[in-house]
Structures are given as structure tokens and as C-alpha cells.
Short mmCIF file of C-alpha atoms in Angstrom, two decimals:
data_model
loop_
_atom_site.label_atom_id
_atom_site.label_comp_id
_atom_site.label_asym_id
_atom_site.label_seq_id
_atom_site.Cartn_x
_atom_site.Cartn_y
_atom_site.Cartn_z
CA UNK A 58 71.99 184.17 135.96
CA UNK A 59 75.08 183.18 134.05
CA UNK A 60 75.65 180.13 136.27
CA UNK A 61 72.03 179.06 135.98
CA UNK A 62 72.10 179.31 132.20
CA UNK A 63 75.25 177.19 132.04
CA UNK A 64 73.78 174.46 134.28
CA UNK A 65 70.65 174.31 132.14
CA UNK A 66 72.61 174.10 128.90
CA UNK A 67 74.96 171.30 130.06
CA UNK A 68 72.53 168.40 129.75
CA UNK A 69 71.66 169.49 126.21
CA UNK A 70 75.39 169.46 125.31
CA UNK A 71 76.17 166.09 126.97
CA UNK A 72 73.07 164.12 125.95
CA UNK A 73 73.90 163.78 122.21
CA UNK A 74 77.37 162.48 123.18
CA UNK A 75 76.03 159.95 125.70
CA UNK A 76 73.43 158.36 123.41
CA UNK A 77 75.89 156.85 120.85
CA UNK A 78 77.93 155.32 123.69
CA UNK A 79 74.78 153.77 125.11
CA UNK A 80 73.83 152.28 121.74
CA UNK A 81 77.31 150.81 121.30
CA UNK A 82 77.13 149.29 124.76
CA UNK A 83 73.74 147.75 124.04
CA UNK A 84 74.96 146.40 120.72
CA UNK A 85 78.02 144.89 122.38
CA UNK A 86 75.86 143.24 125.03
CA UNK A 87 73.59 141.75 122.38
CA UNK A 88 76.23 140.64 119.88
CA UNK A 89 78.96 139.72 122.36
CA UNK A 90 77.69 136.20 123.15
CA UNK A 91 77.05 135.48 119.47
CA UNK A 92 80.57 136.57 118.49
CA UNK A 93 82.04 134.64 121.41
CA UNK A 94 80.13 131.48 120.43
CA UNK A 95 81.37 131.62 116.83
CA UNK A 96 84.95 132.44 117.84
CA UNK A 97 85.06 129.67 120.43
CA UNK A 98 83.96 127.28 117.69
CA UNK A 99 86.90 128.49 115.59
CA UNK A 100 89.15 128.00 118.62
CA UNK A 101 87.97 124.39 118.86
CA UNK A 102 88.79 123.89 115.17
CA UNK A 103 92.32 125.24 115.75
CA UNK A 104 92.82 122.55 118.41
CA UNK A 105 92.46 119.84 115.72
CA UNK A 106 95.23 118.34 113.52
CA UNK A 107 97.44 119.07 111.71
CA UNK A 108 98.09 121.48 114.59
CA UNK A 109 99.11 120.03 117.95
CA UNK A 110 97.22 122.65 119.98
CA UNK A 111 94.91 120.06 121.60
CA UNK A 112 94.69 122.08 124.84
CA UNK A 113 92.77 124.87 123.06
CA UNK A 114 89.69 122.65 123.28
CA UNK A 115 89.51 123.52 127.00
CA UNK A 116 89.16 127.32 126.68
CA UNK A 117 86.91 126.75 123.65
CA UNK A 118 84.40 124.87 125.79
CA UNK A 119 84.92 127.25 128.71
CA UNK A 120 83.84 130.20 126.53
CA UNK A 121 81.00 128.13 125.07
CA UNK A 122 79.81 127.43 128.62
CA UNK A 123 79.86 131.15 129.37
CA UNK A 124 77.78 131.83 126.26
CA UNK A 125 75.11 129.29 127.22
CA UNK A 126 74.74 129.57 130.96
CA UNK A 127 71.32 130.85 132.02
CA UNK A 128 70.21 131.50 128.43
CA UNK A 129 66.73 130.72 127.16
CA UNK A 130 66.48 127.66 124.95
CA UNK A 131 65.85 129.83 121.89
CA UNK A 132 68.94 131.95 122.48
CA UNK A 133 71.01 128.85 123.23
CA UNK A 134 69.82 127.21 120.03
CA UNK A 135 71.20 130.11 118.02
CA UNK A 136 74.42 130.31 120.01
CA UNK A 137 74.94 126.58 119.62
CA UNK A 138 74.45 126.87 115.89
CA UNK A 139 77.03 129.64 115.67
CA UNK A 140 79.48 127.54 117.68
CA UNK A 141 78.86 124.63 115.31
CA UNK A 142 79.44 126.82 112.25
CA UNK A 143 82.64 128.26 113.71
CA UNK A 144 83.93 124.74 114.34
CA UNK A 145 82.69 122.78 111.34
CA UNK A 146 83.02 125.28 108.49
CA UNK A 147 86.83 125.30 108.58
CA UNK A 148 87.13 121.70 109.80
CA UNK A 149 85.22 120.23 106.85
CA UNK A 150 86.33 122.60 104.08
CA UNK A 151 88.16 119.67 102.46
CA UNK A 152 84.81 118.15 101.46
CA UNK A 153 84.53 120.85 98.78
CA UNK A 154 88.08 120.64 97.43
CA UNK A 155 87.06 119.01 94.14
CA UNK A 156 83.27 119.39 94.00
CA UNK A 157 82.88 123.05 94.96
CA UNK A 158 81.37 124.77 98.00
CA UNK A 159 77.81 123.45 97.59
CA UNK A 160 78.21 120.00 99.22
CA UNK A 161 80.59 121.41 101.86
CA UNK A 162 78.14 124.12 102.94
CA UNK A 163 75.18 121.74 102.87
CA UNK A 164 77.02 119.26 105.09
CA UNK A 165 78.01 121.94 107.61
CA UNK A 166 74.53 123.46 107.72
CA UNK A 167 73.07 120.05 108.60
CA UNK A 168 75.78 118.98 111.05
CA UNK A 169 75.60 122.29 112.93
CA UNK A 170 71.94 121.56 113.75
CA UNK A 171 73.12 118.82 116.13
CA UNK A 172 75.39 121.31 117.90
CA UNK A 173 72.52 123.80 118.12
CA UNK A 174 70.28 121.22 119.81
CA UNK A 175 73.06 120.31 122.21
CA UNK A 176 73.51 124.01 122.98
CA UNK A 177 69.84 124.32 123.93
CA UNK A 178 70.17 121.29 126.19
CA UNK A 179 73.30 122.65 127.86
CA UNK A 180 71.56 125.95 128.60
CA UNK A 181 68.72 124.01 130.22
CA UNK A 182 70.97 121.93 132.50
CA UNK A 183 73.24 124.90 133.35
CA UNK A 184 70.90 125.69 136.24
CA UNK A 185 71.42 122.26 137.85
CA UNK A 186 73.99 121.49 140.54
CA UNK A 187 77.20 120.06 139.03
CA UNK A 188 75.99 121.22 135.62
CA UNK A 189 79.32 120.57 133.80
CA UNK A 190 78.68 116.83 134.24
CA UNK A 191 75.27 116.99 132.58
CA UNK A 192 76.50 119.38 129.90
CA UNK A 193 79.49 117.23 128.91
CA UNK A 194 77.25 114.16 128.73
CA UNK A 195 74.89 116.10 126.45
CA UNK A 196 77.76 116.90 124.09
CA UNK A 197 78.62 113.20 123.80
CA UNK A 198 74.95 112.38 123.23
CA UNK A 199 75.02 114.85 120.33
CA UNK A 200 78.11 113.16 118.92
CA UNK A 201 76.41 109.78 119.24
CA UNK A 202 73.46 111.05 117.19
CA UNK A 203 75.74 112.63 114.56
CA UNK A 204 77.60 109.34 114.20
CA UNK A 205 74.41 107.50 113.25
CA UNK A 206 71.98 109.82 111.46
CA UNK A 207 71.43 110.56 108.62
CA UNK A 208 72.77 108.10 106.01
CA UNK A 209 74.67 106.04 108.56
CA UNK A 210 76.09 109.07 110.33
CA UNK A 211 79.14 111.31 110.04
CA UNK A 212 81.42 111.12 113.13
CA UNK A 213 84.03 113.51 111.72
CA UNK A 214 84.78 116.18 114.29
CA UNK A 215 84.39 114.05 117.39
CA UNK A 216 86.27 115.82 120.17
CA UNK A 217 88.35 112.68 120.74
CA UNK A 218 89.84 112.95 117.25
CA UNK A 219 91.48 116.25 118.18
CA UNK A 220 93.31 114.76 121.16
CA UNK A 221 95.91 112.46 119.59
CA UNK A 222 98.73 114.63 121.00
CA UNK A 223 97.06 115.45 124.31
CA UNK A 224 97.33 114.31 127.91
CA UNK A 225 93.79 112.90 127.77
CA UNK A 226 94.61 110.31 125.07
CA UNK A 227 95.04 107.31 127.45
CA UNK A 228 91.34 107.60 128.32
CA UNK A 229 90.61 106.15 124.87
CA UNK A 230 91.69 102.79 126.32
CA UNK A 231 89.16 103.19 129.15
CA UNK A 232 86.00 103.85 127.15
CA UNK A 233 86.88 104.74 123.58
CA UNK A 234 86.09 108.02 121.88
CA UNK A 235 83.01 108.79 124.06
CA UNK A 236 84.99 108.72 127.33
CA UNK A 237 87.94 110.59 125.85
CA UNK A 238 85.68 113.29 124.42
CA UNK A 239 83.60 113.49 127.61
CA UNK A 240 86.73 114.13 129.70
CA UNK A 241 87.85 117.00 127.48
CA UNK A 242 84.44 118.70 127.42
CA UNK A 243 83.92 118.18 131.17
CA UNK A 244 87.31 119.75 131.88
CA UNK A 245 86.48 122.73 129.65
CA UNK A 246 83.14 123.38 131.32
CA UNK A 247 84.78 122.79 134.71
CA UNK A 248 87.34 125.46 133.85
CA UNK A 249 84.61 128.00 133.16
CA UNK A 250 82.65 127.11 136.29
CA UNK A 251 85.76 127.36 138.47
CA UNK A 252 86.57 130.81 137.09
CA UNK A 253 82.94 131.94 137.41
CA UNK A 254 82.66 130.88 141.04
CA UNK A 255 86.07 132.30 141.86
CA UNK A 256 85.14 135.72 140.49
CA UNK A 257 81.81 135.56 142.31
CA UNK A 258 83.52 134.77 145.61
CA UNK A 259 85.97 137.62 145.08
CA UNK A 260 83.12 140.02 144.40
CA UNK A 261 80.81 138.97 147.27
CA UNK A 262 83.21 137.37 149.72
CA UNK A 263 80.94 134.33 149.97
CA UNK A 264 82.11 130.86 148.90
CA UNK A 265 79.58 128.21 147.84
CA UNK A 266 81.56 125.20 148.96
CA UNK A 267 79.45 122.52 147.32
CA UNK A 268 79.41 124.24 143.95
CA UNK A 269 83.12 125.07 144.21
CA UNK A 270 83.98 121.44 145.00
CA UNK A 271 81.94 120.20 142.03
CA UNK A 272 83.62 122.72 139.71
CA UNK A 273 87.10 121.74 140.86
CA UNK A 274 86.31 118.06 140.44
CA UNK A 275 85.09 118.70 136.89
CA UNK A 276 88.35 120.51 136.17
CA UNK A 277 90.82 118.18 137.91
CA UNK A 278 89.26 114.72 137.79
CA UNK A 279 89.53 114.23 133.98
CA UNK A 280 93.24 115.11 134.08
CA UNK A 281 93.86 112.79 137.04
CA UNK A 282 91.93 109.99 135.34
CA UNK A 283 93.99 110.45 132.16
CA UNK A 284 97.25 110.06 134.07
CA UNK A 285 95.89 107.01 135.90
CA UNK A 286 94.84 105.47 132.57
CA UNK A 287 98.43 105.54 131.29
CA UNK A 288 98.91 102.12 132.90
CA UNK A 289 96.59 100.74 130.18
CA UNK A 290 98.86 102.00 127.38
CA UNK A 291 101.65 99.68 126.28
CA UNK A 292 103.54 98.84 123.10
CA UNK A 293 104.95 95.59 124.50
CA UNK A 294 104.70 92.59 122.17
CA UNK A 295 102.38 89.91 123.57
CA UNK A 296 102.34 87.50 120.60
CA UNK A 297 105.74 88.14 119.11
CA UNK A 298 106.41 90.61 116.32
CA UNK A 299 105.82 90.93 112.59
CA UNK A 300 107.76 92.87 109.99
CA UNK A 301 105.27 94.82 107.93
CA UNK A 302 105.71 96.79 104.72
CA UNK A 303 103.41 99.71 103.83
CA UNK A 304 103.36 100.72 100.17
CA UNK A 305 102.50 104.21 98.96
CA UNK A 306 102.61 104.14 95.15
CA UNK A 307 101.37 107.72 94.63
CA UNK A 308 99.05 108.88 91.84
CA UNK A 309 99.87 110.71 88.59
CA UNK A 310 97.56 113.64 89.45
CA UNK A 311 95.53 114.65 92.48
CA UNK A 312 91.81 115.21 92.48
CA UNK A 313 88.71 113.48 91.16
CA UNK A 314 90.58 112.78 87.92
CA UNK A 315 92.28 110.06 89.97
CA UNK A 316 89.43 107.82 88.83
CA UNK A 317 90.52 108.07 85.19
CA UNK A 318 94.07 107.03 86.08
CA UNK A 319 93.27 103.55 87.32
CA UNK A 320 95.88 101.57 85.43
CA UNK A 321 98.60 104.14 86.18
CA UNK A 322 97.82 103.98 89.91
CA UNK A 323 98.01 100.18 89.91
CA UNK A 324 101.31 100.30 88.02
CA UNK A 325 102.70 102.81 90.53
CA UNK A 326 101.97 100.51 93.47
CA UNK A 327 103.34 97.47 91.73
CA UNK A 328 106.47 99.41 90.76
CA UNK A 329 107.04 100.65 94.32
CA UNK A 330 106.61 97.09 95.61
CA UNK A 331 109.16 95.79 93.11
CA UNK A 332 111.52 98.62 94.03
CA UNK A 333 111.23 97.56 97.66
CA UNK A 334 111.93 93.95 96.65
CA UNK A 335 115.16 95.09 94.99
CA UNK A 336 116.20 96.92 98.18
CA UNK A 337 115.49 93.77 100.17
CA UNK A 338 117.64 91.68 97.84
CA UNK A 339 120.42 94.24 98.21
CA UNK A 340 120.21 93.90 101.99
CA UNK A 341 119.17 97.50 102.57
CA UNK A 342 115.96 96.64 104.43
CA UNK A 343 114.47 93.61 106.18
CA UNK A 344 112.19 91.28 104.29
CA UNK A 345 108.59 91.90 105.40
CA UNK A 346 106.30 89.12 106.57
CA UNK A 347 103.45 90.78 104.67
CA UNK A 348 102.72 93.87 102.60
CA UNK A 349 99.83 96.35 102.80
CA UNK A 350 98.58 98.33 99.80
CA UNK A 351 96.10 101.23 100.07
CA UNK A 352 92.43 101.43 99.25
CA UNK A 353 91.88 101.82 95.46
CA UNK A 354 95.43 100.75 94.67
CA UNK A 355 93.80 98.63 91.94
CA UNK A 356 90.59 100.25 90.74
CA UNK A 357 90.75 97.79 87.85
CA UNK A 358 88.99 94.57 88.87
CA UNK A 359 91.74 91.90 88.77
CA UNK A 360 89.14 89.13 88.60
CA UNK A 361 87.78 90.51 85.33
CA UNK A 362 90.95 92.01 83.84
CA UNK A 363 93.85 89.59 83.22
CA UNK A 364 96.34 92.44 82.80
CA UNK A 365 95.59 93.78 86.30
CA UNK A 366 95.79 90.24 87.71
CA UNK A 367 99.22 89.77 86.10
CA UNK A 368 100.58 93.09 87.44
CA UNK A 369 99.54 92.30 91.03
CA UNK A 370 100.73 88.70 90.82
CA UNK A 371 104.15 89.76 89.54
CA UNK A 372 104.54 92.26 92.41
CA UNK A 373 103.56 89.61 94.99
CA UNK A 374 106.08 87.12 93.59
CA UNK A 375 108.79 89.79 93.50
CA UNK A 376 108.34 90.72 97.16
CA UNK A 377 107.81 87.08 98.20
CA UNK A 378 105.14 87.92 100.77
CA UNK A 379 101.34 88.12 100.88
CA UNK A 380 99.83 91.49 99.95
CA UNK A 381 96.54 93.06 101.00
CA UNK A 382 95.41 94.76 97.78
CA UNK A 383 92.72 97.46 97.67
CA UNK A 384 90.54 96.84 94.64
CA UNK A 385 87.22 97.79 93.08
CA UNK A 386 85.46 94.52 92.35
CA UNK A 387 82.20 93.69 90.60
CA UNK A 388 80.24 90.68 91.88
CA UNK A 389 76.80 89.75 90.58
CA UNK A 390 76.37 93.17 89.04
CA UNK A 391 77.31 95.01 92.25
CA UNK A 392 80.41 97.07 93.00
CA UNK A 393 82.44 96.53 96.16
CA UNK A 394 85.34 98.42 97.69
CA UNK A 395 87.35 95.31 98.48
CA UNK A 396 90.58 94.27 100.14
CA UNK A 397 92.02 91.13 98.54
CA UNK A 398 94.55 88.87 100.24
CA UNK A 399 97.04 88.03 97.48
CA UNK A 400 99.46 85.15 98.11
CA UNK A 401 102.69 85.09 96.03
CA UNK A 402 102.21 81.37 95.27
CA UNK A 403 98.42 80.88 95.30
CA UNK A 404 97.19 84.22 94.03
CA UNK A 405 94.00 85.88 95.39
CA UNK A 406 92.28 84.34 98.40
CA UNK A 407 90.28 85.88 101.25
CA UNK A 408 88.49 89.19 100.72
CA UNK A 409 86.99 91.95 102.83
CA UNK A 410 84.24 94.22 101.48
CA UNK A 411 84.02 97.70 103.00
CA UNK A 412 80.93 97.91 105.20
CA UNK A 413 80.61 101.63 105.98
CA UNK A 414 80.54 103.13 102.50
CA UNK A 415 80.63 106.89 102.19
CA UNK A 416 77.39 108.68 101.25
CA UNK A 417 77.77 111.04 98.28
CA UNK A 418 81.23 109.56 97.66
CA UNK A 419 80.67 105.82 97.23
CA UNK A 420 76.91 105.83 96.95
CA UNK A 421 74.32 108.51 96.33
CA UNK A 422 71.30 108.70 98.66
CA UNK A 423 68.15 110.09 97.09
CA UNK A 424 69.71 109.77 93.65
CA UNK A 425 66.65 110.91 91.67
CA UNK A 426 66.11 114.01 93.83
CA UNK A 427 69.78 115.02 93.72
CA UNK A 428 69.88 114.41 89.98
CA UNK A 429 66.97 116.78 89.53
CA UNK A 430 68.83 119.45 91.50
CA UNK A 431 72.22 118.98 89.84
CA UNK A 432 72.89 116.31 87.24
CA UNK A 433 76.66 116.78 87.56
CA UNK A 434 76.58 115.33 91.07
CA UNK A 435 75.00 112.09 89.89
CA UNK A 436 77.65 111.70 87.21
CA UNK A 437 80.35 111.75 89.92
CA UNK A 438 78.87 108.58 91.48
CA UNK A 439 77.64 106.69 88.43
CA UNK A 440 77.12 103.39 90.27
CA UNK A 441 76.60 102.90 93.98
CA UNK A 442 78.95 100.70 95.96
CA UNK A 443 77.36 97.89 97.95
CA UNK A 444 78.18 97.16 101.58
CA UNK A 445 79.95 94.14 102.96
CA UNK A 446 78.49 92.37 105.97
CA UNK A 447 81.44 90.67 107.71
CA UNK A 448 84.41 92.04 109.68
CA UNK A 449 87.72 91.91 107.86
CA UNK A 450 90.54 89.97 109.49
CA UNK A 451 93.24 88.49 107.23
CA UNK A 452 95.67 85.82 108.40
CA UNK A 453 98.95 87.04 106.93
CA UNK A 454 102.14 85.04 107.65
CA UNK A 455 100.57 83.82 110.90
CA UNK A 456 99.50 87.31 112.08
CA UNK A 457 95.86 88.38 112.33
CA UNK A 458 95.45 91.72 110.53
CA UNK A 459 92.22 93.67 111.05
CA UNK A 460 91.00 95.89 108.22
CA UNK A 461 89.08 99.17 108.54
CA UNK A 462 88.99 100.84 105.13
CA UNK A 463 89.48 104.63 105.10
CA UNK A 464 86.13 106.19 106.14
CA UNK A 465 85.49 103.27 108.49
CA UNK A 466 88.23 104.49 110.84
CA UNK A 467 85.83 107.23 112.00
CA UNK A 468 83.28 104.68 113.24
CA UNK A 469 83.82 103.04 116.63
CA UNK A 470 82.15 99.73 115.76
CA UNK A 471 83.97 99.26 112.44
CA UNK A 472 87.37 99.23 114.14
CA UNK A 473 86.39 97.48 117.37
CA UNK A 474 84.91 94.36 115.79
CA UNK A 475 88.16 93.62 113.94
CA UNK A 476 89.81 93.33 117.37
CA UNK A 477 87.01 91.29 118.93
CA UNK A 478 87.36 88.97 115.91
CA UNK A 479 91.02 88.36 116.68
CA UNK A 480 93.04 91.15 115.05
CA UNK A 481 96.54 91.47 116.51
CA UNK A 482 97.20 94.64 114.55
CA UNK A 483 94.98 96.97 112.50
CA UNK A 484 95.41 98.34 108.99
CA UNK A 485 93.54 101.39 107.70
CA UNK A 486 94.03 101.34 103.90
CA UNK A 487 92.97 104.71 102.49
CA UNK A 488 92.78 106.81 99.35
CA UNK A 489 93.04 110.54 100.03
CA UNK A 490 94.12 111.60 96.52
CA UNK A 491 90.68 113.12 95.91
CA UNK A 492 91.26 115.67 98.68
CA UNK A 493 94.61 116.99 97.44
CA UNK A 494 96.80 118.47 100.22
CA UNK A 495 93.94 119.39 102.54
CA UNK A 496 93.84 118.82 106.29
CA UNK A 497 91.63 115.76 105.75
CA UNK A 498 94.70 113.48 105.61
CA UNK A 499 95.98 114.67 108.98
CA UNK A 500 92.56 114.53 110.61
CA UNK A 501 92.20 110.92 109.49
CA UNK A 502 95.73 110.06 110.64
CA UNK A 503 94.84 111.38 114.10
CA UNK A 504 91.81 109.04 114.16
CA UNK A 505 94.13 106.08 113.58
CA UNK A 506 96.35 107.21 116.46
CA UNK A 507 93.32 107.31 118.76
CA UNK A 508 92.28 103.83 117.57
CA UNK A 509 95.75 102.49 118.33
CA UNK A 510 95.45 103.53 121.99
CA UNK A 511 91.76 102.62 122.20
CA UNK A 512 92.44 98.98 121.33
CA UNK A 513 96.16 98.75 122.20
CA UNK A 514 97.13 97.66 118.71
CA UNK A 515 99.71 98.72 116.16
CA UNK A 516 97.90 100.58 113.37
CA UNK A 517 99.30 100.83 109.85
CA UNK A 518 97.97 103.43 107.44
CA UNK A 519 98.76 102.70 103.76
CA UNK A 520 97.53 105.62 101.61
CA UNK A 521 97.71 106.04 97.83
CA UNK A 522 99.14 109.55 97.99
CA UNK A 523 100.02 109.99 101.68
CA UNK A 524 100.34 110.42 104.49
CA UNK A 525 101.09 106.72 105.11
CA UNK A 526 102.30 105.78 108.58
CA UNK A 527 103.12 103.14 111.16
CA UNK A 528 101.58 103.86 114.57
CA UNK A 529 102.50 102.05 117.78
CA UNK A 530 99.87 100.88 120.32
CA UNK A 531 100.68 103.95 122.44
CA UNK A 532 99.66 106.26 119.58
CA UNK A 533 103.18 107.28 118.58
CA UNK A 534 103.94 107.57 114.87
CA UNK A 535 107.28 105.84 114.30
CA UNK A 536 107.42 106.21 110.51
CA UNK A 537 105.52 108.32 108.01
CA UNK A 538 105.74 109.33 104.37
CA UNK A 539 105.32 112.68 102.69
CA UNK A 540 102.36 113.58 100.51
CA UNK A 541 102.25 112.83 96.77
CA UNK A 542 105.48 110.85 96.72
CA UNK A 543 106.11 107.16 96.03
CA UNK A 544 107.55 105.54 99.14
CA UNK A 545 107.50 102.46 101.34
CA UNK A 546 107.80 101.86 105.07
CA UNK A 547 109.21 98.65 106.60
CA UNK A 548 109.13 98.07 110.34
CA UNK A 549 109.00 95.32 112.93
CA UNK A 550 105.90 95.89 115.05
CA UNK A 551 104.44 94.24 118.15
CA UNK A 552 101.52 91.83 117.91
CA UNK A 553 99.03 92.06 120.77
CA UNK A 554 95.96 90.08 121.78
CA UNK A 555 94.86 91.52 125.15
CA UNK A 556 91.74 93.68 125.17
CA UNK A 557 91.47 97.12 126.73
CA UNK A 558 88.42 98.06 128.80
CA UNK A 559 87.26 100.10 125.78
CA UNK A 560 87.40 97.02 123.55
CA UNK A 561 85.53 94.86 126.05
CA UNK A 562 82.88 97.47 126.89
CA UNK A 563 82.12 98.54 123.33
CA UNK A 564 79.10 100.83 123.19
CA UNK A 565 78.39 100.67 126.96
CA UNK A 566 80.30 103.87 127.98
CA UNK A 567 78.55 105.86 125.27
CA UNK A 568 75.16 104.47 126.33
CA UNK A 569 75.84 105.41 129.96
CA UNK A 570 76.74 108.98 128.98
CA UNK A 571 73.62 109.28 126.87
CA UNK A 572 71.57 108.13 129.86
CA UNK A 573 73.29 110.72 132.06
CA UNK A 574 72.40 113.39 129.51
CA UNK A 575 68.80 112.20 129.47
CA UNK A 576 68.79 112.23 133.26
CA UNK A 577 69.94 115.86 133.33
CA UNK A 578 67.20 116.90 130.94
CA UNK A 579 64.72 114.88 133.00
CA UNK A 580 65.68 116.82 136.13
CA UNK A 581 65.12 120.10 134.28
CA UNK A 582 61.68 119.01 133.10
CA UNK A 583 60.76 117.72 136.55
CA UNK A 584 61.82 120.98 138.19
CA UNK A 585 59.78 122.99 135.68
CA UNK A 586 56.69 120.86 136.30
CA UNK A 587 57.02 121.27 140.08
CA UNK A 588 57.43 125.03 139.64
CA UNK A 589 54.25 125.27 137.60
CA UNK A 590 52.29 123.24 140.13
CA UNK A 591 53.54 125.41 142.98
CA UNK A 592 52.58 128.53 141.01
CA UNK A 593 49.11 127.15 140.37
CA UNK A 594 48.62 126.55 144.08
#
């Protein structure tokens, strides 16, 4: 009787202890993929500059692939959104440095929608043979959409821009940022699929040879292609060399108040140029063939203000070389963010007007609606900048210098057409003073390194407050300044005129990858239709 009573009582004693464990397990199963999606997005962010942990992009996409495989489209939509938030929230925090969290959060909320849609697409194609191929193409299709819509697009956060220090970088010369990004994502998904199939084979003892071969190819082929593409990367001079000077004048104070310091900023750049001229006369540095000033180095229109004209002209005569001056110019009642070619003997000549102006920074979309929501935002952009319509290539001391002003460096077309219009080197004049010491400067510098390899050109980066740099055609930074210091860089750099496959092909690689993505989704739809017809029969 005693034994029987004990055996009856045992379930009543154990059951209350077992139930909490079961609830924890169920909660872990439900929340695990969501937590993994968000954390893998953070891991992807950590792979971006200023850190040199480019390889973390591979496990980030491997975990993302695990989260999405065999999920319903609704679940994948949510997981994709969490991945996007984990990646973009920290990556784009600099957008709120001076204007508060509102614009930063609004931007991330919108941009993460693209990642969510891509996540749903990846879940759909994850059931196809060789699914990493379709999935990686879908990611690039999402990037292509983000780079165009809305308001001209926002390409910041392209996977390629996190790979300036990585082994995949030479692929930029093959097909630009789409091919470079595709290789990284494909390798990440291939890593997950290889591990998944390996664990399955260990558990069951059965090896699916076709699937295993496809997974290994997705993992290995991008790396092999990157090493093969190194033959396209060269810093050899093809058209001689040019000695270039990059001027960083610095600003009195960081932040949006930069705009109230216009004359001081101009004086700083003129002073640093004259200081360099004195060093040249003393024989400390070589005399440059031409000089590059940053964007907004003269926010005072020199065509309307004689004092600004005189300051720039004096600096040009002191250095004895043409200067590309970044100015804010009014023409026919319209404002332009303009580069002005200033000759020491003839004064101002050719100009280039920035074509990809920054929404909410240089112009305000939906001004009346935004003003109704928050009038302070409209006061930050009192007058919209107008767009230029011609590529910028200055002939400076016999060298053809292509110009992509600041934000334009993020857009494939805005850099490429300077090269197809004859640029032998590229300059990316920028003004990052508004963003203080945030990671924005280093993210943008990495873009310029990718562009150098993409088009096999030296890229100079003159910035008002830093980091200014000289980048070789192989993506190596040979000189750089600190942040918020006045400095100058002088270096002899190679001039090149050959075109990489990426330059010649332009948008074709991206279009092909978008078509591959569409083909994968088409196969999913076709399979679903056939399944329904078979069920109906």
C-alpha cells in the first residue's frame, strides 16, 4: 500500500516542475529565430567600417539564412524586418547626430521594409535547388530598389561598402557593387547550407550529392572568383603621373552651426593652402600640379561676393596651381552645390553642379507636409538645392579629374560616368562637419576605396573636417588626415585610362542579378500553381 501511494503521488509532485520548463522551451522556440534575426543584423553592422571585421558578413548571412529557411512568407517578413532593424539602426545612427532621433528612426523604419520584403522572397526560394543563388540575387535586387526609391534612393548600407578591407574587394572591378555584394551574400548563404547539409548527413548517414555540390560551390566559388579577379587590380600609371594636393581647412565648430561659419571656413581653407605654398617654397614638399578643396569650402558665392572671390584668388596665386573649389552658388534664383575650377591666372572657369542632391539635407521633399508636422525641419533647409545635369570632369594641368560630390559617391552611376567621360582620376569632395565624429566619415571613405578598385582609378577625398585621404587604384589608402584638424596631403599619383569590366558593363551585372531573382520567384510561383492543379485533380 505504501509503494502504491508513492507511485500515485509522484506525478502530482513532478508535474508542476515540468510545466515551467515546457513553457520556457516553447518560448525559446518561438523567440529564438526573432532574436537570431536581429542579432545577425547587428553582426552585419559590426562588419562595416570603421571596423575591419569584413568577414563577419558571412556568419551574419549564414544565421539569417537559418532564420528564413522553410518559413512562411508572413514569418519571413517579420524576421527580415528584424534583421533590417538590427543592421540599419546602428549603421545609420549618424543621421540623427544634429537633428535628433526622429529623422534617424523614420529613415530606418522605411529602409528596413526593403529588407523585410527580401526576407519574404528568400524564404520562398529557400525550397528551390541551389537556393543560395536565388537568395543572394534577391538581396541585390533589394539593394537595387533601395538605391532608387524613394526620393532618388538611399544606397547607404550596400554590402559592397563593408568590404573595402576584404578578400572579395577585387570583384568590384568585375561588376561593381552588385557583383561584389552578391559574392559576399552568396558565400554567407553557402556557408549555412554547407553546415546544414553536413549536419543532416551526420545525423542520417545519407549524402545528397547534388545539393552538397551546389552548397560547396556557393561557398567556394565567390572566394575563388575574388582571387582570380586580382589580375584586374593595378596601380600602374598608364598616362603618366600627377602630383595632387588635398586641402583640409577644418571648421571652427562641428555640427549644423557649420552653416553660420561660412566665411571662417573659407578663410581656413585659403589659409591652409597658403601654408602649403610656404612649405613648397621652402622645399619641404613637391609643388602640386593641381589642388583639390572640399565640398562647401566656400559657402559664400564668390560670383556675388567680391571678398570671397579675392580670398580664393589669392590662395590660387599663392599655390601657383589650379584649384577645384567647392562653393554654394546662386544662378537665376536657384542654388547649386558647385565645384569651380579656379585658375591662378584666369580666375574661375569650368563648373560642375552636383546632380544627386541629398533629400532632407539639400532639398526637402513634401515641404508643406513636413512643415505641418514640424516647422523646425523646414527651417533647416530654407531653400532647396537644384540638380546639375552634366557629368563633372575638369582638365587640370593636363589631367582629367572626375568629380563625384560627397553623397554622390554612394551611387554607382554618378561615379561611373565621370570615368566614361574621360576621368583619369576621381575626386570625392565632401563636407562631413555636420556629422561630428560619427562613423559616417569612415563609411563614406570605404565607399571611395571600393570606387577606386571598381574603376581602377586613384581617388582623392578632400573633406572640410576629415577624414581626407589619397586612395590608390587598388583601394589602398596611402595618406590620410585626422578629424577636425587643418592639414594638407601632397602625393604623386598614377593617371589611368583603361576601363575595367565594371566600368564597361555599367548597370548590366545588376540587371542580370535582378532577372535571376525574378526567375527564382517565378519558379516558386510556377511550382505552387502546379501543386494546386494537381490537388484539384
